[in-house]
């Protein structure tokens, strides 16, 4: 049997009440497109979600990563959805569709992509994370905790199948290069890079050679598209997604979710220009309201069955995350009181990609040498 591929392809095609929510009309339209693709046997299964104003297409198939047919399906779905959004005069209609023509792959055209191809195990639990109002580097902290921190993941200590650790594939998104690093051996070097989450982003995690799982099949993948690099200016944030496989030689679902019990600070809130905590929420609260935020994350749990998706389970719909949410709101309150001051507002260098330089143009001749 060919390997299975899980693709999560997403774009902001327009939303209702500013940047808050993908309306049901758009979700239904996308579901219709993907249903046709199941009927024509192009794909095995799908689910459509919204992370705030981002339309998320979760697709299973056997075409591998970077398949022209699958990317074409996602692109055509986004184009139809964006046309509908324009008709409905939704906010930011077509926001993330930055190019007019599809040329084989959605990468570089605006949408975000996380894709993973693997041999489906006897039991294959999956956790899919979808964030709004933040950036791909927002996953560095939890992914590191999940696959490298024994205080988060007990399995690193007590499961012989995980005891040797994992390989991290880290992308330098400014210089367009990547490096593979081993944990725990190179843990401090890994942290030296990924602590700079605006530049070094964990793209994939692999098992080590000689273990229970094939070392060439990723166990986690994160979308790393940077919109301003495609558009040349700020056009919305690169709200990221991630797919993680769980259990039996990998972190347990509960270990994966535990990494989100600390509402760490990320950038991307309000006009893509502010830092704030990640709020883990149930699907029904996946809409950004206060100061267009705070940045939030939903988690969908599945079992795969020959490519069919059993689920989703709304994993953050649990009082066990109530304390985290309260903590996040305390941090929200604290950060908001800084108003336009750093570190609530992003550091100056990162504001280069926003509209701020346009505001400062008029001052450029008024500066005198000192
Ligand atoms: P079960 O015994 O319920 O399968 O749980 C195993 C486990 O790893 C839970 O974290
Ligand atoms: P999105 O990237 O989610 O569209 O948000 C844009 C924004 O700046 C909201 O304040
Ligand atoms: Mg938007
Ligand atoms: Mg968004």
mmCIF file of C-alpha atoms and ligand atoms in Angstrom:
data_model
loop_
_atom_site.group_PDB
_atom_site.id
_atom_site.type_symbol
_atom_site.label_atom_id
_atom_site.label_comp_id
_atom_site.label_asym_id
_atom_site.label_seq_id
_atom_site.Cartn_x
_atom_site.Cartn_y
_atom_site.Cartn_z
ATOM 1 C CA UNK A 1 0.000 0.000 0.000
ATOM 2 C CA UNK A 2 1.328 3.460 -0.904
ATOM 3 C CA UNK A 3 2.172 5.717 1.978
ATOM 4 C CA UNK A 4 -0.447 8.089 3.274
ATOM 5 C CA UNK A 5 -0.098 11.871 3.019
ATOM 6 C CA UNK A 6 -1.811 14.323 5.322
ATOM 7 C CA UNK A 7 -1.890 17.854 3.897
ATOM 8 C CA UNK A 8 -3.054 20.917 5.758
ATOM 9 C CA UNK A 9 -3.259 23.857 3.379
ATOM 10 C CA UNK A 10 -4.627 27.188 4.594
ATOM 11 C CA UNK A 11 -5.330 30.712 3.499
ATOM 12 C CA UNK A 12 -7.185 33.775 4.681
ATOM 13 C CA UNK A 13 -9.661 34.307 1.852
ATOM 14 C CA UNK A 14 -11.886 36.795 3.681
ATOM 15 C CA UNK A 15 -13.669 37.058 6.998
ATOM 16 C CA UNK A 16 -16.647 38.532 8.769
ATOM 17 C CA UNK A 17 -16.397 41.493 11.089
ATOM 18 C CA UNK A 18 -12.875 42.470 10.145
ATOM 19 C CA UNK A 19 -10.279 39.769 10.739
ATOM 20 C CA UNK A 20 -12.351 37.660 13.185
ATOM 21 C CA UNK A 21 -14.060 34.659 11.588
ATOM 22 C CA UNK A 22 -14.518 32.621 8.400
ATOM 23 C CA UNK A 23 -18.297 32.604 7.824
ATOM 24 C CA UNK A 24 -20.244 29.357 7.392
ATOM 25 C CA UNK A 25 -20.946 30.128 3.696
ATOM 26 C CA UNK A 26 -17.205 29.919 2.955
ATOM 27 C CA UNK A 27 -16.703 26.769 5.049
ATOM 28 C CA UNK A 28 -19.614 25.086 3.224
ATOM 29 C CA UNK A 29 -18.264 26.119 -0.168
ATOM 30 C CA UNK A 30 -14.861 24.586 0.658
ATOM 31 C CA UNK A 31 -16.510 21.406 1.951
ATOM 32 C CA UNK A 32 -18.406 21.135 -1.339
ATOM 33 C CA UNK A 33 -15.170 21.374 -3.384
ATOM 34 C CA UNK A 34 -13.401 18.747 -1.275
ATOM 35 C CA UNK A 35 -16.416 16.423 -1.292
ATOM 36 C CA UNK A 36 -16.247 16.362 -5.093
ATOM 37 C CA UNK A 37 -12.562 15.453 -4.822
ATOM 38 C CA UNK A 38 -13.454 12.487 -2.552
ATOM 39 C CA UNK A 39 -16.120 11.374 -5.048
ATOM 40 C CA UNK A 40 -13.647 11.549 -7.945
ATOM 41 C CA UNK A 41 -11.177 9.537 -5.786
ATOM 42 C CA UNK A 42 -8.482 12.214 -5.930
ATOM 43 C CA UNK A 43 -8.432 12.399 -2.121
ATOM 44 C CA UNK A 44 -9.407 9.949 0.606
ATOM 45 C CA UNK A 45 -10.898 12.243 3.217
ATOM 46 C CA UNK A 46 -10.983 15.847 4.424
ATOM 47 C CA UNK A 47 -12.104 18.224 7.144
ATOM 48 C CA UNK A 48 -12.538 21.980 6.859
ATOM 49 C CA UNK A 49 -11.786 24.213 9.841
ATOM 50 C CA UNK A 50 -11.371 27.858 10.601
ATOM 51 C CA UNK A 51 -8.647 29.252 12.794
ATOM 52 C CA UNK A 52 -10.106 32.712 13.290
ATOM 53 C CA UNK A 53 -10.136 34.237 9.809
ATOM 54 C CA UNK A 54 -8.071 31.451 8.222
ATOM 55 C CA UNK A 55 -9.699 28.763 6.084
ATOM 56 C CA UNK A 56 -8.023 25.426 6.820
ATOM 57 C CA UNK A 57 -8.225 22.444 4.454
ATOM 58 C CA UNK A 58 -7.133 19.170 6.032
ATOM 59 C CA UNK A 59 -6.809 16.536 3.299
ATOM 60 C CA UNK A 60 -5.681 12.885 3.279
ATOM 61 C CA UNK A 61 -4.505 11.222 0.052
ATOM 62 C CA UNK A 62 -1.810 9.012 -1.486
ATOM 63 C CA UNK A 63 -0.234 11.526 -3.875
ATOM 64 C CA UNK A 64 2.731 12.473 -1.681
ATOM 65 C CA UNK A 65 3.875 15.933 -0.572
ATOM 66 C CA UNK A 66 3.993 18.788 -3.105
ATOM 67 C CA UNK A 67 1.507 17.012 -5.372
ATOM 68 C CA UNK A 68 0.362 19.289 -8.201
ATOM 69 C CA UNK A 69 -3.117 17.725 -8.105
ATOM 70 C CA UNK A 70 -3.578 18.257 -4.364
ATOM 71 C CA UNK A 71 -2.118 21.769 -4.357
ATOM 72 C CA UNK A 72 -4.237 22.549 -7.422
ATOM 73 C CA UNK A 73 -7.338 21.332 -5.586
ATOM 74 C CA UNK A 74 -6.519 23.562 -2.586
ATOM 75 C CA UNK A 75 -5.724 26.550 -4.815
ATOM 76 C CA UNK A 76 -8.958 26.195 -6.830
ATOM 77 C CA UNK A 77 -10.920 25.863 -3.586
ATOM 78 C CA UNK A 78 -9.321 29.053 -2.232
ATOM 79 C CA UNK A 79 -9.967 30.932 -5.492
ATOM 80 C CA UNK A 80 -13.650 29.917 -5.461
ATOM 81 C CA UNK A 81 -13.898 30.822 -1.773
ATOM 82 C CA UNK A 82 -12.201 34.173 -2.394
ATOM 83 C CA UNK A 83 -14.585 34.948 -5.253
ATOM 84 C CA UNK A 84 -17.518 34.181 -2.976
ATOM 85 C CA UNK A 85 -15.885 36.335 -0.274
ATOM 86 C CA UNK A 86 -15.581 39.225 -2.766
ATOM 87 C CA UNK A 87 -19.245 38.811 -3.720
ATOM 88 C CA UNK A 88 -20.156 38.932 -0.011
ATOM 89 C CA UNK A 89 -17.808 41.925 0.497
ATOM 90 C CA UNK A 90 -16.077 40.057 3.316
ATOM 91 C CA UNK A 91 -13.118 41.696 4.957
ATOM 92 C CA UNK A 92 -9.760 41.048 3.307
ATOM 93 C CA UNK A 93 -11.379 38.981 0.519
ATOM 94 C CA UNK A 94 -8.589 37.083 -1.228
ATOM 95 C CA UNK A 95 -6.078 38.372 1.370
ATOM 96 C CA UNK A 96 -3.623 35.461 1.151
ATOM 97 C CA UNK A 97 -3.920 34.735 -2.581
ATOM 98 C CA UNK A 98 -0.996 36.865 -3.638
ATOM 99 C CA UNK A 99 -0.488 35.602 -7.182
ATOM 100 C CA UNK A 100 -3.018 35.216 -9.985
ATOM 101 C CA UNK A 101 -1.798 32.039 -11.588
ATOM 102 C CA UNK A 102 -1.224 28.569 -10.139
ATOM 103 C CA UNK A 103 1.959 26.920 -11.347
ATOM 104 C CA UNK A 104 2.078 23.463 -9.802
ATOM 105 C CA UNK A 105 2.466 24.269 -6.107
ATOM 106 C CA UNK A 106 0.835 26.715 -3.685
ATOM 107 C CA UNK A 107 4.151 27.514 -2.012
ATOM 108 C CA UNK A 108 5.156 31.078 -2.775
ATOM 109 C CA UNK A 109 1.613 32.002 -3.788
ATOM 110 C CA UNK A 110 0.393 32.984 -0.314
ATOM 111 C CA UNK A 111 -1.268 29.937 1.338
ATOM 112 C CA UNK A 112 0.481 28.114 4.196
ATOM 113 C CA UNK A 113 1.250 24.397 3.924
ATOM 114 C CA UNK A 114 2.080 21.584 6.353
ATOM 115 C CA UNK A 115 2.329 18.171 4.686
ATOM 116 C CA UNK A 116 3.571 14.864 5.959
ATOM 117 C CA UNK A 117 3.923 11.498 4.163
ATOM 118 C CA UNK A 118 4.335 8.294 6.166
ATOM 119 C CA UNK A 119 3.553 4.623 6.519
ATOM 120 C CA UNK A 120 0.305 4.422 8.486
ATOM 121 C CA UNK A 121 0.885 2.455 11.699
ATOM 122 C CA UNK A 122 -1.446 -0.141 13.229
ATOM 123 C CA UNK A 123 -2.887 2.770 15.170
ATOM 124 C CA UNK A 124 -2.119 6.288 14.021
ATOM 125 C CA UNK A 125 -3.180 9.141 16.327
ATOM 126 C CA UNK A 126 -2.757 12.650 14.859
ATOM 127 C CA UNK A 127 -2.941 16.089 16.420
ATOM 128 C CA UNK A 128 -3.457 19.064 14.122
ATOM 129 C CA UNK A 129 -2.798 22.569 15.467
ATOM 130 C CA UNK A 130 -4.095 25.701 13.797
ATOM 131 C CA UNK A 131 -3.171 29.191 14.994
ATOM 132 C CA UNK A 132 -4.412 32.673 14.150
ATOM 133 C CA UNK A 133 -2.752 36.092 14.641
ATOM 134 C CA UNK A 134 0.773 34.767 14.911
ATOM 135 C CA UNK A 135 3.783 33.495 12.959
ATOM 136 C CA UNK A 136 5.358 30.086 12.140
ATOM 137 C CA UNK A 137 7.980 30.521 14.889
ATOM 138 C CA UNK A 138 5.113 30.397 17.412
ATOM 139 C CA UNK A 139 5.435 26.599 17.187
ATOM 140 C CA UNK A 140 9.135 26.556 18.142
ATOM 141 C CA UNK A 141 8.453 26.643 21.866
ATOM 142 C CA UNK A 142 5.810 23.874 22.069
ATOM 143 C CA UNK A 143 7.476 21.611 19.459
ATOM 144 C CA UNK A 144 10.760 21.833 21.345
ATOM 145 C CA UNK A 145 8.987 21.040 24.630
ATOM 146 C CA UNK A 146 7.176 18.077 23.074
ATOM 147 C CA UNK A 147 10.181 16.402 21.420
ATOM 148 C CA UNK A 148 13.091 17.538 23.594
ATOM 149 C CA UNK A 149 12.041 18.534 27.113
ATOM 150 C CA UNK A 150 11.840 15.632 29.587
ATOM 151 C CA UNK A 151 9.949 17.869 32.032
ATOM 152 C CA UNK A 152 7.170 18.074 29.435
ATOM 153 C CA UNK A 153 7.396 14.636 27.828
ATOM 154 C CA UNK A 154 7.801 11.813 30.294
ATOM 155 C CA UNK A 155 8.295 9.368 27.418
ATOM 156 C CA UNK A 156 11.731 10.842 26.688
ATOM 157 C CA UNK A 157 12.786 9.455 30.068
ATOM 158 C CA UNK A 158 10.692 6.321 30.500
ATOM 159 C CA UNK A 159 9.882 4.981 27.001
ATOM 160 C CA UNK A 160 12.834 3.036 25.513
ATOM 161 C CA UNK A 161 11.454 3.780 22.017
ATOM 162 C CA UNK A 162 11.918 7.546 22.556
ATOM 163 C CA UNK A 163 14.876 7.562 24.852
ATOM 164 C CA UNK A 164 17.438 8.351 22.151
ATOM 165 C CA UNK A 165 15.624 11.584 21.201
ATOM 166 C CA UNK A 166 14.731 13.181 17.878
ATOM 167 C CA UNK A 167 16.187 15.053 14.904
ATOM 168 C CA UNK A 168 15.056 18.650 14.328
ATOM 169 C CA UNK A 169 15.022 20.173 10.840
ATOM 170 C CA UNK A 170 15.426 23.912 11.391
ATOM 171 C CA UNK A 171 14.934 26.514 8.658
ATOM 172 C CA UNK A 172 16.618 29.886 8.522
ATOM 173 C CA UNK A 173 13.747 31.685 6.833
ATOM 174 C CA UNK A 174 15.770 34.828 6.078
ATOM 175 C CA UNK A 175 18.773 33.149 4.417
ATOM 176 C CA UNK A 176 16.714 30.291 2.903
ATOM 177 C CA UNK A 177 18.865 27.459 4.281
ATOM 178 C CA UNK A 178 18.289 24.613 6.706
ATOM 179 C CA UNK A 179 20.121 22.469 9.243
ATOM 180 C CA UNK A 180 19.396 19.067 10.801
ATOM 181 C CA UNK A 181 20.247 18.850 14.516
ATOM 182 C CA UNK A 182 20.074 16.021 17.030
ATOM 183 C CA UNK A 183 18.443 16.243 20.439
ATOM 184 C CA UNK A 184 19.438 15.787 23.233
ATOM 185 C CA UNK A 185 23.100 15.926 22.065
ATOM 186 C CA UNK A 186 22.805 19.373 20.464
ATOM 187 C CA UNK A 187 20.004 20.711 22.624
ATOM 188 C CA UNK A 188 21.743 23.942 23.601
ATOM 189 C CA UNK A 189 22.707 24.692 19.984
ATOM 190 C CA UNK A 190 19.142 23.986 18.889
ATOM 191 C CA UNK A 191 17.865 26.457 21.482
ATOM 192 C CA UNK A 192 20.464 29.044 20.427
ATOM 193 C CA UNK A 193 18.779 29.036 17.023
ATOM 194 C CA UNK A 194 15.081 28.485 17.692
ATOM 195 C CA UNK A 195 14.892 31.006 20.538
ATOM 196 C CA UNK A 196 15.091 33.519 17.643
ATOM 197 C CA UNK A 197 11.675 32.443 16.495
ATOM 198 C CA UNK A 198 11.292 35.173 13.866
ATOM 199 C CA UNK A 199 14.241 33.783 11.941
ATOM 200 C CA UNK A 200 14.863 30.111 12.820
ATOM 201 C CA UNK A 201 11.787 27.934 12.584
ATOM 202 C CA UNK A 202 11.370 24.227 13.280
ATOM 203 C CA UNK A 203 10.096 22.800 9.994
ATOM 204 C CA UNK A 204 10.080 19.048 10.716
ATOM 205 C CA UNK A 205 10.947 16.523 13.402
ATOM 206 C CA UNK A 206 12.251 13.023 12.566
ATOM 207 C CA UNK A 207 12.809 9.881 14.643
ATOM 208 C CA UNK A 208 16.416 8.773 15.041
ATOM 209 C CA UNK A 209 17.915 5.932 12.961
ATOM 210 C CA UNK A 210 17.690 2.411 14.358
ATOM 211 C CA UNK A 211 14.448 3.026 16.270
ATOM 212 C CA UNK A 212 10.931 1.719 15.984
ATOM 213 C CA UNK A 213 9.895 4.213 13.299
ATOM 214 C CA UNK A 214 11.446 4.872 9.851
ATOM 215 C CA UNK A 215 14.011 7.667 10.255
ATOM 216 C CA UNK A 216 13.092 9.217 6.897
ATOM 217 C CA UNK A 217 9.419 9.756 7.748
ATOM 218 C CA UNK A 218 8.697 12.977 9.653
ATOM 219 C CA UNK A 219 6.660 12.806 12.842
ATOM 220 C CA UNK A 220 5.848 16.525 12.942
ATOM 221 C CA UNK A 221 5.670 19.318 10.371
ATOM 222 C CA UNK A 222 4.990 23.061 10.607
ATOM 223 C CA UNK A 223 4.013 25.576 7.901
ATOM 224 C CA UNK A 224 6.791 28.150 7.468
ATOM 225 C CA UNK A 225 5.560 30.462 4.707
ATOM 226 C CA UNK A 226 6.367 34.143 5.297
ATOM 227 C CA UNK A 227 3.834 36.304 3.507
ATOM 228 C CA UNK A 228 5.800 39.521 3.473
ATOM 229 C CA UNK A 229 8.559 37.740 1.573
ATOM 230 C CA UNK A 230 6.060 36.842 -1.132
ATOM 231 C CA UNK A 231 4.251 40.175 -1.190
ATOM 232 C CA UNK A 232 7.190 42.456 -0.374
ATOM 233 C CA UNK A 233 5.149 44.214 2.314
ATOM 234 C CA UNK A 234 2.768 43.478 5.177
ATOM 235 C CA UNK A 235 -0.459 41.933 3.920
ATOM 236 C CA UNK A 236 -1.544 39.866 6.933
ATOM 237 C CA UNK A 237 0.257 37.465 9.183
ATOM 238 C CA UNK A 238 1.551 34.006 8.358
ATOM 239 C CA UNK A 239 -0.842 32.290 10.747
ATOM 240 C CA UNK A 240 0.757 28.845 11.063
ATOM 241 C CA UNK A 241 -0.407 25.235 11.289
ATOM 242 C CA UNK A 242 1.265 22.017 12.408
ATOM 243 C CA UNK A 243 0.605 18.273 12.128
ATOM 244 C CA UNK A 244 1.979 15.892 14.759
ATOM 245 C CA UNK A 245 1.821 12.102 14.945
ATOM 246 C CA UNK A 246 1.439 10.652 18.444
ATOM 247 C CA UNK A 247 1.929 7.599 20.713
ATOM 248 C CA UNK A 248 3.862 4.314 20.364
ATOM 249 C CA UNK A 249 7.433 5.602 20.120
ATOM 250 C CA UNK A 250 6.262 9.213 19.885
ATOM 251 C CA UNK A 251 4.998 11.658 22.494
ATOM 252 C CA UNK A 252 1.530 10.771 23.833
ATOM 253 C CA UNK A 253 -1.383 13.033 22.879
ATOM 254 C CA UNK A 254 -1.374 14.319 26.459
ATOM 255 C CA UNK A 255 2.334 15.137 26.270
ATOM 256 C CA UNK A 256 1.747 17.003 23.022
ATOM 257 C CA UNK A 257 -1.060 19.070 24.563
ATOM 258 C CA UNK A 258 0.855 19.673 27.794
ATOM 259 C CA UNK A 259 3.260 21.917 25.843
ATOM 260 C CA UNK A 260 0.383 24.369 25.382
ATOM 261 C CA UNK A 261 -0.339 24.665 29.098
ATOM 262 C CA UNK A 262 2.056 27.627 29.219
ATOM 263 C CA UNK A 263 0.770 30.627 27.234
ATOM 264 C CA UNK A 264 4.100 31.693 25.733
ATOM 265 C CA UNK A 265 4.526 35.053 24.022
ATOM 266 C CA UNK A 266 4.390 35.215 20.241
ATOM 267 C CA UNK A 267 4.248 37.987 17.662
ATOM 268 C CA UNK A 268 1.454 38.734 15.216
ATOM 269 C CA UNK A 269 -1.341 40.235 17.287
ATOM 270 C CA UNK A 270 -3.113 43.405 15.982
ATOM 271 C CA UNK A 271 -1.866 44.508 12.571
ATOM 272 C CA UNK A 272 0.776 41.794 12.812
ATOM 273 C CA UNK A 273 2.681 44.202 15.017
ATOM 274 C CA UNK A 274 2.311 43.125 18.639
ATOM 275 C CA UNK A 275 3.462 40.415 21.020
ATOM 276 C CA UNK A 276 0.944 38.525 23.117
ATOM 277 C CA UNK A 277 0.297 35.115 24.704
ATOM 278 C CA UNK A 278 -1.063 32.085 22.820
ATOM 279 C CA UNK A 279 -4.561 31.259 24.026
ATOM 280 C CA UNK A 280 -5.449 27.546 23.554
ATOM 281 C CA UNK A 281 -9.206 27.490 22.792
ATOM 282 C CA UNK A 282 -12.048 25.152 21.779
ATOM 283 C CA UNK A 283 -13.156 25.390 18.140
ATOM 284 C CA UNK A 284 -16.121 27.578 19.115
ATOM 285 C CA UNK A 285 -13.771 30.274 20.414
ATOM 286 C CA UNK A 286 -11.594 30.228 17.322
ATOM 287 C CA UNK A 287 -12.305 33.880 16.521
ATOM 288 C CA UNK A 288 -10.073 36.772 17.427
ATOM 289 C CA UNK A 289 -11.891 39.658 19.063
ATOM 290 C CA UNK A 290 -9.997 41.577 21.729
ATOM 291 C CA UNK A 291 -7.456 43.836 19.966
ATOM 292 C CA UNK A 292 -7.920 41.283 17.137
ATOM 293 C CA UNK A 293 -6.651 38.578 19.453
ATOM 294 C CA UNK A 294 -5.071 37.467 21.600
ATOM 295 C CA UNK A 295 -3.249 35.014 19.279
ATOM 296 C CA UNK A 296 -4.974 31.678 19.548
ATOM 297 C CA UNK A 297 -4.603 28.026 18.840
ATOM 298 C CA UNK A 298 -7.054 25.173 18.287
ATOM 299 C CA UNK A 299 -6.138 21.485 18.373
ATOM 300 C CA UNK A 300 -7.989 18.757 16.448
ATOM 301 C CA UNK A 301 -7.352 15.119 17.375
ATOM 302 C CA UNK A 302 -7.838 12.217 14.948
ATOM 303 C CA UNK A 303 -7.199 8.543 14.427
ATOM 304 C CA UNK A 304 -6.302 7.620 10.872
ATOM 305 C CA UNK A 305 -7.906 4.502 9.402
ATOM 306 C CA UNK A 306 -6.481 3.711 5.943
ATOM 307 C CA UNK A 307 -6.393 7.434 5.281
ATOM 308 C CA UNK A 308 -9.888 8.075 6.611
ATOM 309 C CA UNK A 309 -10.117 10.602 9.419
ATOM 310 C CA UNK A 310 -11.850 9.462 12.607
ATOM 311 C CA UNK A 311 -12.590 12.668 14.487
ATOM 312 C CA UNK A 312 -12.041 15.533 15.115
ATOM 313 C CA UNK A 313 -11.842 15.678 18.878
ATOM 314 C CA UNK A 314 -11.802 19.314 20.018
ATOM 315 C CA UNK A 315 -8.766 18.832 22.266
ATOM 316 C CA UNK A 316 -8.619 22.218 23.999
ATOM 317 C CA UNK A 317 -12.323 21.979 24.896
ATOM 318 C CA UNK A 318 -11.341 20.906 28.378
ATOM 319 C CA UNK A 319 -11.464 22.629 31.790
ATOM 320 C CA UNK A 320 -7.871 21.383 32.177
ATOM 321 C CA UNK A 321 -6.871 24.368 29.976
ATOM 322 C CA UNK A 322 -8.948 26.873 31.935
ATOM 323 C CA UNK A 323 -6.022 27.844 34.137
ATOM 324 C CA UNK A 324 -3.850 28.421 31.048
ATOM 325 C CA UNK A 325 -6.542 30.614 29.552
ATOM 326 C CA UNK A 326 -6.841 32.640 32.774
ATOM 327 C CA UNK A 327 -3.064 33.015 32.853
ATOM 328 C CA UNK A 328 -3.096 34.080 29.199
ATOM 329 C CA UNK A 329 -5.696 36.732 29.960
ATOM 330 C CA UNK A 330 -3.630 38.038 32.863
ATOM 331 C CA UNK A 331 -0.671 38.322 30.472
ATOM 332 C CA UNK A 332 -2.952 39.894 27.863
ATOM 333 C CA UNK A 333 -3.944 42.553 30.364
ATOM 334 C CA UNK A 334 -0.307 43.200 31.299
ATOM 335 C CA UNK A 335 0.924 43.371 27.702
ATOM 336 C CA UNK A 336 -1.955 45.585 26.518
ATOM 337 C CA UNK A 337 -1.189 48.203 29.143
ATOM 338 C CA UNK A 338 2.091 48.884 27.293
ATOM 339 C CA UNK A 339 0.086 50.263 24.356
ATOM 340 C CA UNK A 340 2.502 51.298 21.585
ATOM 341 C CA UNK A 341 5.607 50.506 23.629
ATOM 342 C CA UNK A 342 7.929 47.564 23.119
ATOM 343 C CA UNK A 343 7.943 44.728 24.004
ATOM 344 C CA UNK A 344 4.165 44.731 23.358
ATOM 345 C CA UNK A 345 4.792 46.419 20.025
ATOM 346 C CA UNK A 346 7.316 44.414 17.980
ATOM 347 C CA UNK A 347 10.956 45.522 17.939
ATOM 348 C CA UNK A 348 11.760 48.217 15.393
ATOM 349 C CA UNK A 349 13.473 45.875 12.894
ATOM 350 C CA UNK A 350 10.362 43.727 12.646
ATOM 351 C CA UNK A 351 8.161 46.794 12.231
ATOM 352 C CA UNK A 352 10.021 47.322 8.922
ATOM 353 C CA UNK A 353 7.608 44.810 7.401
ATOM 354 C CA UNK A 354 4.513 46.656 8.590
ATOM 355 C CA UNK A 355 3.021 50.007 7.618
ATOM 356 C CA UNK A 356 5.186 51.906 10.142
ATOM 357 C CA UNK A 357 7.904 52.943 7.626
ATOM 358 C CA UNK A 358 5.196 54.776 5.640
ATOM 359 C CA UNK A 359 4.266 56.759 8.756
ATOM 360 C CA UNK A 360 7.879 57.756 9.335
ATOM 361 C CA UNK A 361 8.565 58.907 5.748
ATOM 362 C CA UNK A 362 7.469 62.462 6.488
ATOM 363 C CA UNK A 363 10.058 62.746 9.280
ATOM 364 C CA UNK A 364 13.020 61.719 7.216
ATOM 365 C CA UNK A 365 14.143 65.261 6.238
ATOM 366 C CA UNK A 366 13.598 66.655 9.715
ATOM 367 C CA UNK A 367 16.350 64.661 11.399
ATOM 368 C CA UNK A 368 19.503 66.696 12.146
ATOM 369 C CA UNK A 369 22.948 65.296 12.829
ATOM 370 C CA UNK A 370 24.011 65.243 16.482
HETATM 371 P P1 LIG B 1 -3.171 3.847 27.949
HETATM 372 O O1 LIG B 1 -2.662 2.789 28.889
HETATM 373 O O2 LIG B 1 -4.510 4.415 28.323
HETATM 374 O O3 LIG B 1 -3.021 3.458 26.507
HETATM 375 O O4 LIG B 1 -2.186 5.160 28.104
HETATM 376 C C1 LIG B 1 -0.858 5.073 27.776
HETATM 377 C C2 LIG B 1 -0.250 6.405 27.754
HETATM 378 O O5 LIG B 1 0.824 6.568 27.244
HETATM 379 C C3 LIG B 1 -0.958 7.574 28.330
HETATM 380 O O6 LIG B 1 -0.128 8.689 28.387
HETATM 381 P P1 LIG B 2 -4.757 38.139 9.798
HETATM 382 O O1 LIG B 2 -3.334 37.918 9.365
HETATM 383 O O2 LIG B 2 -5.273 37.032 10.642
HETATM 384 O O3 LIG B 2 -5.615 38.445 8.608
HETATM 385 O O4 LIG B 2 -4.771 39.393 10.759
HETATM 386 C C1 LIG B 2 -4.416 40.613 10.252
HETATM 387 C C2 LIG B 2 -4.313 41.650 11.308
HETATM 388 O O5 LIG B 2 -3.415 42.445 11.239
HETATM 389 C C3 LIG B 2 -5.299 41.682 12.385
HETATM 390 O O6 LIG B 2 -5.077 42.760 13.274
HETATM 391 MG MG1 LIG B 3 -7.464 38.413 7.878
HETATM 392 MG MG1 LIG B 4 -5.524 35.039 10.250
#
